[in-house]
Amino acid sequence: MQAKIFHATDHDIDHTHIDKDALNVIHRLKEAGFQAYLVGGGVRDLLIKRTPKDFDISTSARPEQIKQLFGRHCILIGRRFRLAHVRYGHKIIEVATFRSGENDSDLIIQDNVWGSPEEDVMRRDFTINGLFYDPSNHTVIDYVGGWDDIHHKVLRTIGDPRTRFKQDPVRMIRLLKFQARYDFEIIPEVKKALLDCREDLIKSSPARILEEIFKMLESGYSSAFFHLMMKAGLLELIFPCITHFMDGPYGKEIYHYLSHADQMNLYSRKTLDRSILTCSLLYPILEREIRKQYLDKALTPHIGEIMMLTSSLIKGFVTSSFSHFPRRHSVTMSFILSTQYRLTPLTGKRHPRPKLIRNKEFELALIFLKMRAQVNPELQVAYDYWREQYKSTQKFHHTENRHPPSKAAPRPRFNPDDRNDEFEDDEE
């Protein structure tokens, strides 16, 4: 296949938006006589004026040659297919050797099948991810039509879509991920293949699927993504519990929480913790269950009953899901959700809780309360109150750690008259 070459006059890729260490890796590989290009999502994002998260490099150099070139700054990973990680401080630039083979099954039969740039790009999923960029002469190299598809805002597989989805069903999730993130149109042939192959999704690795879901929850485009997953019938294969709720009259509440989680992820320096993001899916369901089982019957549940209901909901969600959640993740979710009813009690009576605030997971619960306050501005007062309580506690412990008591200092005896019941943690 003849590549199309697009020169600097055809695009306006700005090298100041390319990681200088990635440019250095390419320069050193080329200086040593190898082919080396930026590849994949980094090139795509540069062309559509988005800041790339990663700068992956493909090269004709074999892993051992890359290791020899970069010495102690490079480690080789992987068994079936070896990759080179070139380290610059805490940063890692991933460098892969061009591969050959028509599909992933070839790799299972024979490891480390090296190839040409053209063979390598034919293994990739979508045309928009199949472009090379050579920073030495500012050229974009296109074997698959990705240049036109980016400019026409079209999503197309490289090769037959049914075959590509059968080879790796996770590509169906990735397809919807790109549609949610870039608002590109899926061509009819690919859309039909997705609907025909959707049942194959459960043949994939549960861990890989969960990682793709988490990445989208962190991306800032989760609301659009979950809408597309629902529409395509993929979400019910992964999270039937959530799908059932989203199909009902209150399904829009989950989208409200996802939208606010998206805003927090897009405009904050730090991505929300994954347990908080999962809680944004479950909290509206928990709220409706409490209303149905208690509030609609003029009953006020005890905090212990809320904790049991929370535990039951999370257990049902985890056991019915296709993917397996780590136990620690479930425990943290349970704390975040049940703590909301201590921070904003159903009785309306709020009490200071020093012990609760000192819990190492309290900050996560506080951040989720912030999200709730964005969904429902009436909760802003409660959020401000608990934020001040938390800040005061943090300052106290910081001062305490800076001035530890002398080892020789006698321990003061307990005096019942000194006890301040107002600030005791009352376990309800």
GROMACS .gro file of C-alpha atoms in nm:
model
  428
    1MET     CA    1   0.000   0.000   0.000
    2GLN     CA    2   0.134   0.339  -0.100
    3ALA     CA    3   0.151   0.590   0.182
    4LYS     CA    4   0.023   0.944   0.145
    5ILE     CA    5   0.267   1.203   0.272
    6PHE     CA    6   0.144   1.533   0.417
    7HIS     CA    7   0.403   1.806   0.461
    8ALA     CA    8   0.430   2.101   0.699
    9THR     CA    9   0.235   2.318   0.454
   10ASP     CA   10  -0.061   2.077   0.486
   11HIS     CA   11  -0.090   2.091   0.865
   12ASP     CA   12   0.000   2.316   1.154
   13ILE     CA   13   0.136   2.071   1.412
   14ASP     CA   14   0.319   2.278   1.672
   15HIS     CA   15   0.632   2.113   1.814
   16THR     CA   16   0.594   2.309   2.137
   17HIS     CA   17   0.298   2.077   2.207
   18ILE     CA   18   0.516   1.767   2.169
   19ASP     CA   19   0.702   1.634   2.471
   20LYS     CA   20   1.068   1.733   2.433
   21ASP     CA   21   1.186   1.398   2.570
   22ALA     CA   22   0.979   1.212   2.308
   23LEU     CA   23   1.143   1.429   2.042
   24ASN     CA   24   1.482   1.345   2.191
   25VAL     CA   25   1.411   0.970   2.177
   26ILE     CA   26   1.315   0.995   1.809
   27HIS     CA   27   1.623   1.205   1.733
   28ARG     CA   28   1.859   0.955   1.896
   29LEU     CA   29   1.697   0.658   1.720
   30LYS     CA   30   1.725   0.831   1.382
   31GLU     CA   31   2.083   0.936   1.455
   32ALA     CA   32   2.162   0.568   1.516
   33GLY     CA   33   2.022   0.480   1.172
   34PHE     CA   34   1.673   0.358   1.262
   35GLN     CA   35   1.329   0.467   1.145
   36ALA     CA   36   1.132   0.630   1.427
   37TYR     CA   37   0.797   0.809   1.436
   38LEU     CA   38   0.534   0.938   1.673
   39VAL     CA   39   0.232   0.715   1.628
   40GLY     CA   40  -0.131   0.670   1.726
   41GLY     CA   41  -0.335   0.889   1.957
   42GLY     CA   42  -0.064   1.150   2.001
   43VAL     CA   43  -0.061   1.227   1.628
   44ARG     CA   44  -0.441   1.226   1.616
   45ASP     CA   45  -0.467   1.475   1.903
   46LEU     CA   46  -0.205   1.706   1.755
   47LEU     CA   47  -0.402   1.722   1.430
   48ILE     CA   48  -0.732   1.804   1.600
   49LYS     CA   49  -0.576   2.063   1.832
   50ARG     CA   50  -0.596   1.865   2.155
   51THR     CA   51  -0.315   1.820   2.403
   52PRO     CA   52  -0.191   1.459   2.380
   53LYS     CA   53  -0.175   1.260   2.704
   54ASP     CA   54   0.088   1.020   2.572
   55PHE     CA   55   0.358   1.025   2.308
   56ASP     CA   56   0.415   0.671   2.182
   57ILE     CA   57   0.694   0.593   1.940
   58SER     CA   58   0.726   0.319   1.678
   59THR     CA   59   1.066   0.227   1.538
   60SER     CA   60   1.255  -0.023   1.325
   61ALA     CA   61   1.499  -0.076   1.614
   62ARG     CA   62   1.462  -0.408   1.798
   63PRO     CA   63   1.407  -0.397   2.176
   64GLU     CA   64   1.765  -0.503   2.250
   65GLN     CA   65   1.895  -0.231   2.020
   66ILE     CA   66   1.681   0.030   2.197
   67LYS     CA   67   1.814  -0.094   2.530
   68GLN     CA   68   2.172  -0.072   2.406
   69LEU     CA   69   2.115   0.283   2.279
   70PHE     CA   70   1.956   0.423   2.597
   71GLY     CA   71   2.138   0.206   2.851
   72ARG     CA   72   2.026   0.229   3.212
   73HIS     CA   73   1.750   0.474   3.122
   74CYS     CA   74   1.567   0.196   2.936
   75ILE     CA   75   1.392  -0.116   3.061
   76LEU     CA   76   1.231  -0.387   2.847
   77ILE     CA   77   0.889  -0.517   2.946
   78GLY     CA   78   0.652  -0.785   2.819
   79ARG     CA   79   0.697  -1.147   2.719
   80ARG     CA   80   0.475  -1.212   2.419
   81PHE     CA   81   0.565  -0.876   2.273
   82ARG     CA   82   0.851  -0.673   2.412
   83LEU     CA   83   0.828  -0.298   2.462
   84ALA     CA   84   1.094  -0.050   2.565
   85HIS     CA   85   1.028   0.206   2.836
   86VAL     CA   86   1.271   0.496   2.819
   87ARG     CA   87   1.274   0.683   3.148
   88TYR     CA   88   1.322   1.054   3.204
   89GLY     CA   89   1.283   1.099   3.578
   90HIS     CA   90   0.929   0.982   3.660
   91LYS     CA   91   0.824   1.009   3.296
   92ILE     CA   92   0.813   0.706   3.066
   93ILE     CA   93   0.829   0.721   2.685
   94GLU     CA   94   0.701   0.395   2.537
   95VAL     CA   95   0.889   0.271   2.231
   96ALA     CA   96   0.761  -0.023   2.025
   97THR     CA   97   0.923  -0.206   1.735
   98PHE     CA   98   0.720  -0.227   1.412
   99ARG     CA   99   0.514  -0.548   1.414
  100SER     CA  100   0.374  -0.767   1.138
  101GLY     CA  101   0.090  -1.021   1.128
  102GLU     CA  102  -0.269  -0.975   1.019
  103ASN     CA  103  -0.434  -1.007   1.359
  104ASP     CA  104  -0.378  -1.064   1.727
  105SER     CA  105  -0.401  -1.444   1.695
  106ASP     CA  106  -0.071  -1.437   1.504
  107LEU     CA  107   0.099  -1.315   1.819
  108ILE     CA  108  -0.026  -1.612   2.017
  109ILE     CA  109   0.135  -1.852   1.770
  110GLN     CA  110   0.460  -1.663   1.728
  111ASP     CA  111   0.606  -1.405   1.961
  112ASN     CA  112   0.775  -1.081   1.859
  113VAL     CA  113   0.693  -1.083   1.486
  114TRP     CA  114   0.874  -0.775   1.360
  115GLY     CA  115   0.762  -0.590   1.048
  116SER     CA  116   0.753  -0.268   0.849
  117PRO     CA  117   0.572   0.060   0.922
  118GLU     CA  118   0.294  -0.039   0.679
  119GLU     CA  119   0.247  -0.381   0.844
  120ASP     CA  120   0.253  -0.223   1.187
  121VAL     CA  121  -0.019   0.031   1.114
  122MET     CA  122  -0.250  -0.236   0.967
  123ARG     CA  123  -0.266  -0.396   1.313
  124ARG     CA  124  -0.416  -0.084   1.472
  125ASP     CA  125  -0.785  -0.040   1.545
  126PHE     CA  126  -0.915   0.276   1.377
  127THR     CA  127  -0.789   0.488   1.090
  128ILE     CA  128  -0.767   0.800   1.309
  129ASN     CA  129  -0.509   0.613   1.521
  130GLY     CA  130  -0.312   0.488   1.220
  131LEU     CA  131  -0.098   0.790   1.139
  132PHE     CA  132   0.279   0.833   1.178
  133TYR     CA  133   0.446   1.168   1.234
  134ASP     CA  134   0.811   1.230   1.154
  135PRO     CA  135   0.919   1.539   1.351
  136SER     CA  136   1.253   1.557   1.170
  137ASN     CA  137   1.085   1.674   0.849
  138HIS     CA  138   0.736   1.762   0.982
  139THR     CA  139   0.559   1.500   0.769
  140VAL     CA  140   0.247   1.296   0.846
  141ILE     CA  141   0.256   0.947   0.691
  142ASP     CA  142  -0.084   0.789   0.617
  143TYR     CA  143  -0.130   0.429   0.498
  144VAL     CA  144  -0.497   0.389   0.598
  145GLY     CA  145  -0.689   0.708   0.517
  146GLY     CA  146  -0.675   0.842   0.870
  147TRP     CA  147  -0.591   1.195   0.753
  148ASP     CA  148  -0.919   1.230   0.559
  149ASP     CA  149  -1.123   1.063   0.835
  150ILE     CA  150  -0.991   1.307   1.096
  151HIS     CA  151  -1.074   1.605   0.877
  152HIS     CA  152  -1.419   1.465   0.793
  153LYS     CA  153  -1.478   1.364   1.159
  154VAL     CA  154  -1.541   1.000   1.071
  155LEU     CA  155  -1.475   0.680   1.270
  156ARG     CA  156  -1.373   0.380   1.060
  157THR     CA  157  -1.194   0.055   1.142
  158ILE     CA  158  -0.873  -0.045   0.969
  159GLY     CA  159  -0.991  -0.347   0.772
  160ASP     CA  160  -1.324  -0.530   0.790
  161PRO     CA  161  -1.510  -0.411   1.104
  162ARG     CA  162  -1.667  -0.749   1.187
  163THR     CA  163  -1.327  -0.917   1.168
  164ARG     CA  164  -1.166  -0.646   1.379
  165PHE     CA  165  -1.436  -0.665   1.648
  166LYS     CA  166  -1.419  -1.046   1.654
  167GLN     CA  167  -1.041  -1.032   1.696
  168ASP     CA  168  -1.070  -0.793   1.991
  169PRO     CA  169  -1.423  -0.710   2.115
  170VAL     CA  170  -1.287  -0.434   2.343
  171ARG     CA  171  -1.250  -0.232   2.023
  172MET     CA  172  -1.627  -0.179   2.035
  173ILE     CA  173  -1.589   0.006   2.367
  174ARG     CA  174  -1.297   0.203   2.226
  175LEU     CA  175  -1.508   0.300   1.924
  176LEU     CA  176  -1.774   0.453   2.148
  177LYS     CA  177  -1.503   0.612   2.359
  178PHE     CA  178  -1.372   0.802   2.058
  179GLN     CA  179  -1.723   0.899   1.951
  180ALA     CA  180  -1.798   1.038   2.298
  181ARG     CA  181  -1.467   1.223   2.321
  182TYR     CA  182  -1.448   1.371   1.971
  183ASP     CA  183  -1.811   1.367   1.854
  184PHE     CA  184  -1.709   1.189   1.532
  185GLU     CA  185  -1.963   1.000   1.320
  186ILE     CA  186  -1.940   0.620   1.298
  187ILE     CA  187  -1.981   0.506   0.938
  188PRO     CA  188  -2.289   0.279   0.880
  189GLU     CA  189  -2.082  -0.033   0.803
  190VAL     CA  190  -1.895  -0.008   1.133
  191LYS     CA  191  -2.213   0.075   1.327
  192LYS     CA  192  -2.386  -0.237   1.190
  193ALA     CA  193  -2.085  -0.454   1.274
  194LEU     CA  194  -2.089  -0.323   1.632
  195LEU     CA  195  -2.455  -0.417   1.677
  196ASP     CA  196  -2.397  -0.760   1.518
  197CYS     CA  197  -2.089  -0.837   1.730
  198ARG     CA  198  -2.193  -0.685   2.063
  199GLU     CA  199  -2.247  -1.024   2.234
  200ASP     CA  200  -1.879  -1.103   2.173
  201LEU     CA  201  -1.789  -0.840   2.431
  202ILE     CA  202  -1.825  -1.094   2.713
  203LYS     CA  203  -1.547  -1.302   2.554
  204SER     CA  204  -1.302  -1.027   2.646
  205SER     CA  205  -1.090  -0.995   2.957
  206PRO     CA  206  -1.303  -0.848   3.241
  207ALA     CA  207  -0.998  -0.658   3.366
  208ARG     CA  208  -0.943  -0.490   3.028
  209ILE     CA  209  -1.308  -0.389   3.003
  210LEU     CA  210  -1.308  -0.244   3.355
  211GLU     CA  211  -0.993  -0.045   3.279
  212GLU     CA  212  -1.156   0.104   2.967
  213ILE     CA  213  -1.465   0.198   3.172
  214PHE     CA  214  -1.250   0.361   3.441
  215LYS     CA  215  -1.054   0.555   3.178
  216MET     CA  216  -1.378   0.694   3.039
  217LEU     CA  217  -1.508   0.783   3.385
  218GLU     CA  218  -1.185   0.979   3.430
  219SER     CA  219  -1.189   1.136   3.084
  220GLY     CA  220  -1.442   1.414   3.132
  221TYR     CA  221  -1.674   1.260   2.870
  222SER     CA  222  -1.835   0.982   3.072
  223SER     CA  223  -2.194   1.108   3.043
  224ALA     CA  224  -2.186   1.097   2.662
  225PHE     CA  225  -2.000   0.763   2.673
  226PHE     CA  226  -2.256   0.592   2.899
  227HIS     CA  227  -2.537   0.725   2.679
  228LEU     CA  228  -2.371   0.566   2.374
  229MET     CA  229  -2.304   0.242   2.563
  230MET     CA  230  -2.673   0.225   2.658
  231LYS     CA  231  -2.786   0.295   2.304
  232ALA     CA  232  -2.557   0.027   2.157
  233GLY     CA  233  -2.666  -0.235   2.411
  234LEU     CA  234  -2.315  -0.281   2.551
  235LEU     CA  235  -2.376  -0.145   2.901
  236GLU     CA  236  -2.628  -0.416   2.988
  237LEU     CA  237  -2.361  -0.679   2.920
  238ILE     CA  238  -2.122  -0.515   3.168
  239PHE     CA  239  -2.338  -0.346   3.434
  240PRO     CA  240  -2.693  -0.491   3.422
  241CYS     CA  241  -2.779  -0.334   3.761
  242ILE     CA  242  -2.708   0.017   3.636
  243THR     CA  243  -2.871  -0.046   3.298
  244HIS     CA  244  -3.198  -0.148   3.465
  245PHE     CA  245  -3.204   0.178   3.663
  246MET     CA  246  -3.107   0.392   3.364
  247ASP     CA  247  -3.391   0.241   3.164
  248GLY     CA  248  -3.637   0.356   3.432
  249PRO     CA  249  -3.794   0.693   3.508
  250TYR     CA  250  -3.502   0.811   3.724
  251GLY     CA  251  -3.219   0.710   3.490
  252LYS     CA  252  -3.141   1.073   3.409
  253GLU     CA  253  -3.019   1.120   3.768
  254ILE     CA  254  -2.713   0.908   3.694
  255TYR     CA  255  -2.639   1.123   3.390
  256HIS     CA  256  -2.661   1.434   3.613
  257TYR     CA  257  -2.392   1.292   3.843
  258LEU     CA  258  -2.176   1.180   3.551
  259SER     CA  259  -2.201   1.527   3.396
  260HIS     CA  260  -2.082   1.693   3.717
  261ALA     CA  261  -1.805   1.434   3.756
  262ASP     CA  262  -1.701   1.523   3.400
  263GLN     CA  263  -1.685   1.892   3.488
  264MET     CA  264  -1.476   1.821   3.797
  265ASN     CA  265  -1.234   1.605   3.596
  266LEU     CA  266  -1.203   1.851   3.308
  267TYR     CA  267  -1.143   2.160   3.519
  268SER     CA  268  -0.952   2.023   3.818
  269ARG     CA  269  -0.580   1.960   3.837
  270LYS     CA  270  -0.635   1.614   3.984
  271THR     CA  271  -0.855   1.338   3.842
  272LEU     CA  272  -1.128   1.215   4.075
  273ASP     CA  273  -1.058   0.892   4.261
  274ARG     CA  274  -1.207   0.587   4.089
  275SER     CA  275  -1.414   0.498   4.394
  276ILE     CA  276  -1.580   0.843   4.378
  277LEU     CA  277  -1.652   0.796   4.009
  278THR     CA  278  -1.813   0.458   4.069
  279CYS     CA  279  -2.022   0.612   4.348
  280SER     CA  280  -2.159   0.861   4.096
  281LEU     CA  281  -2.319   0.560   3.924
  282LEU     CA  282  -2.459   0.408   4.243
  283TYR     CA  283  -2.563   0.701   4.461
  284PRO     CA  284  -2.885   0.783   4.267
  285ILE     CA  285  -2.986   0.416   4.295
  286LEU     CA  286  -2.920   0.418   4.671
  287GLU     CA  287  -3.125   0.737   4.712
  288ARG     CA  288  -3.422   0.581   4.533
  289GLU     CA  289  -3.398   0.261   4.739
  290ILE     CA  290  -3.400   0.459   5.067
  291ARG     CA  291  -3.700   0.657   4.947
  292LYS     CA  292  -3.887   0.346   4.837
  293GLN     CA  293  -3.815   0.139   5.147
  294TYR     CA  294  -3.840   0.411   5.411
  295LEU     CA  295  -3.923   0.771   5.325
  296ASP     CA  296  -4.231   0.694   5.113
  297LYS     CA  297  -4.363   0.503   5.415
  298ALA     CA  298  -4.296   0.798   5.649
  299LEU     CA  299  -4.005   0.608   5.808
  300THR     CA  300  -3.658   0.740   5.885
  301PRO     CA  301  -3.387   0.474   5.856
  302HIS     CA  302  -3.120   0.435   6.123
  303ILE     CA  303  -2.762   0.482   6.002
  304GLY     CA  304  -2.709   0.110   6.056
  305GLU     CA  305  -2.997   0.032   5.820
  306ILE     CA  306  -2.851   0.269   5.562
  307MET     CA  307  -2.515   0.095   5.591
  308MET     CA  308  -2.679  -0.244   5.538
  309LEU     CA  309  -2.870  -0.112   5.236
  310THR     CA  310  -2.549   0.038   5.096
  311SER     CA  311  -2.362  -0.288   5.144
  312SER     CA  312  -2.642  -0.483   4.976
  313LEU     CA  313  -2.649  -0.246   4.679
  314ILE     CA  314  -2.273  -0.264   4.626
  315LYS     CA  315  -2.272  -0.642   4.660
  316GLY     CA  316  -2.549  -0.671   4.402
  317PHE     CA  317  -2.369  -0.434   4.168
  318VAL     CA  318  -2.035  -0.613   4.199
  319THR     CA  319  -2.169  -0.968   4.169
  320SER     CA  320  -2.390  -0.887   3.868
  321SER     CA  321  -2.117  -0.696   3.684
  322PHE     CA  322  -1.913  -0.866   3.415
  323SER     CA  323  -1.593  -0.710   3.548
  324HIS     CA  324  -1.445  -0.788   3.888
  325PHE     CA  325  -1.393  -0.500   4.130
  326PRO     CA  326  -1.113  -0.521   4.388
  327ARG     CA  327  -1.247  -0.572   4.740
  328ARG     CA  328  -1.072  -0.255   4.859
  329HIS     CA  329  -1.262  -0.058   4.595
  330SER     CA  330  -1.595  -0.193   4.722
  331VAL     CA  331  -1.507  -0.111   5.085
  332THR     CA  332  -1.416   0.247   4.993
  333MET     CA  333  -1.737   0.290   4.793
  334SER     CA  334  -1.938   0.166   5.091
  335PHE     CA  335  -1.771   0.421   5.319
  336ILE     CA  336  -1.824   0.710   5.076
  337LEU     CA  337  -2.192   0.632   5.018
  338SER     CA  338  -2.293   0.559   5.377
  339THR     CA  339  -2.099   0.861   5.507
  340GLN     CA  340  -2.318   1.091   5.298
  341TYR     CA  341  -2.600   1.020   5.546
  342ARG     CA  342  -2.378   1.130   5.834
  343LEU     CA  343  -2.276   1.449   5.654
  344THR     CA  344  -2.633   1.529   5.549
  345PRO     CA  345  -2.853   1.330   5.792
  346LEU     CA  346  -3.209   1.253   5.688
  347THR     CA  347  -3.320   1.399   6.022
  348GLY     CA  348  -3.159   1.732   5.931
  349LYS     CA  349  -2.958   1.736   6.256
  350ARG     CA  350  -2.587   1.771   6.192
  351HIS     CA  351  -2.327   1.685   6.458
  352PRO     CA  352  -1.950   1.739   6.456
  353ARG     CA  353  -1.776   1.402   6.423
  354PRO     CA  354  -1.401   1.425   6.496
  355LYS     CA  355  -1.350   1.050   6.468
  356LEU     CA  356  -1.521   1.038   6.129
  357ILE     CA  357  -1.316   1.331   5.998
  358ARG     CA  358  -0.993   1.157   6.101
  359ASN     CA  359  -1.081   0.854   5.887
  360LYS     CA  360  -0.827   0.831   5.605
  361GLU     CA  361  -1.110   0.798   5.350
  362PHE     CA  362  -1.301   1.103   5.477
  363GLU     CA  363  -1.159   1.333   5.209
  364LEU     CA  364  -1.311   1.107   4.941
  365ALA     CA  365  -1.653   1.132   5.108
  366LEU     CA  366  -1.612   1.510   5.129
  367ILE     CA  367  -1.530   1.535   4.758
  368PHE     CA  368  -1.840   1.332   4.678
  369LEU     CA  369  -2.045   1.570   4.894
  370LYS     CA  370  -1.902   1.853   4.683
  371MET     CA  371  -2.032   1.676   4.373
  372ARG     CA  372  -2.374   1.636   4.536
  373ALA     CA  373  -2.375   2.009   4.615
  374GLN     CA  374  -2.314   2.081   4.248
  375VAL     CA  375  -2.609   1.861   4.153
  376ASN     CA  376  -2.822   2.008   4.434
  377PRO     CA  377  -2.705   2.361   4.535
  378GLU     CA  378  -2.906   2.339   4.860
  379LEU     CA  379  -2.630   2.112   4.993
  380GLN     CA  380  -2.361   2.380   4.950
  381VAL     CA  381  -2.405   2.495   5.312
  382ALA     CA  382  -2.345   2.141   5.437
  383TYR     CA  383  -2.040   2.103   5.215
  384ASP     CA  384  -1.891   2.434   5.337
  385TYR     CA  385  -1.947   2.329   5.699
  386TRP     CA  386  -1.774   1.992   5.663
  387ARG     CA  387  -1.493   2.138   5.455
  388GLU     CA  388  -1.414   2.384   5.736
  389GLN     CA  389  -1.431   2.104   5.993
  390TYR     CA  390  -1.191   1.898   5.783
  391LYS     CA  391  -0.950   2.189   5.729
  392SER     CA  392  -0.946   2.264   6.103
  393THR     CA  393  -0.869   1.902   6.184
  394GLN     CA  394  -0.589   1.895   5.926
  395LYS     CA  395  -0.434   2.213   6.070
  396PHE     CA  396  -0.454   2.070   6.423
  397HIS     CA  397  -0.276   1.749   6.327
  398HIS     CA  398  -0.016   1.941   6.125
  399THR     CA  399   0.067   2.157   6.429
  400GLU     CA  400   0.065   1.853   6.657
  401ASN     CA  401   0.313   1.670   6.432
  402ARG     CA  402   0.545   1.972   6.417
  403HIS     CA  403   0.559   1.997   6.798
  404PRO     CA  404   0.544   1.645   6.943
  405PRO     CA  405   0.528   1.624   7.321
  406SER     CA  406   0.851   1.553   7.508
  407LYS     CA  407   0.906   1.188   7.594
  408ALA     CA  408   0.968   1.289   7.955
  409ALA     CA  409   0.640   1.479   7.983
  410PRO     CA  410   0.394   1.306   8.220
  411ARG     CA  411   0.062   1.195   8.076
  412PRO     CA  412  -0.222   1.411   8.213
  413ARG     CA  413  -0.477   1.223   8.417
  414PHE     CA  414  -0.826   1.195   8.280
  415ASN     CA  415  -1.068   1.441   8.436
  416PRO     CA  416  -1.437   1.371   8.365
  417ASP     CA  417  -1.511   1.742   8.401
  418ASP     CA  418  -1.289   1.816   8.100
  419ARG     CA  419  -1.501   1.603   7.867
  420ASN     CA  420  -1.688   1.797   7.598
  421ASP     CA  421  -1.987   1.587   7.495
  422GLU     CA  422  -2.069   1.825   7.212
  423PHE     CA  423  -1.773   1.698   7.014
  424GLU     CA  424  -1.798   1.329   7.096
  425ASP     CA  425  -1.851   1.098   6.799
  426ASP     CA  426  -2.200   0.953   6.847
  427GLU     CA  427  -2.238   0.621   6.670
  428GLU     CA  428  -2.600   0.610   6.561
   0.00000   0.00000   0.00000
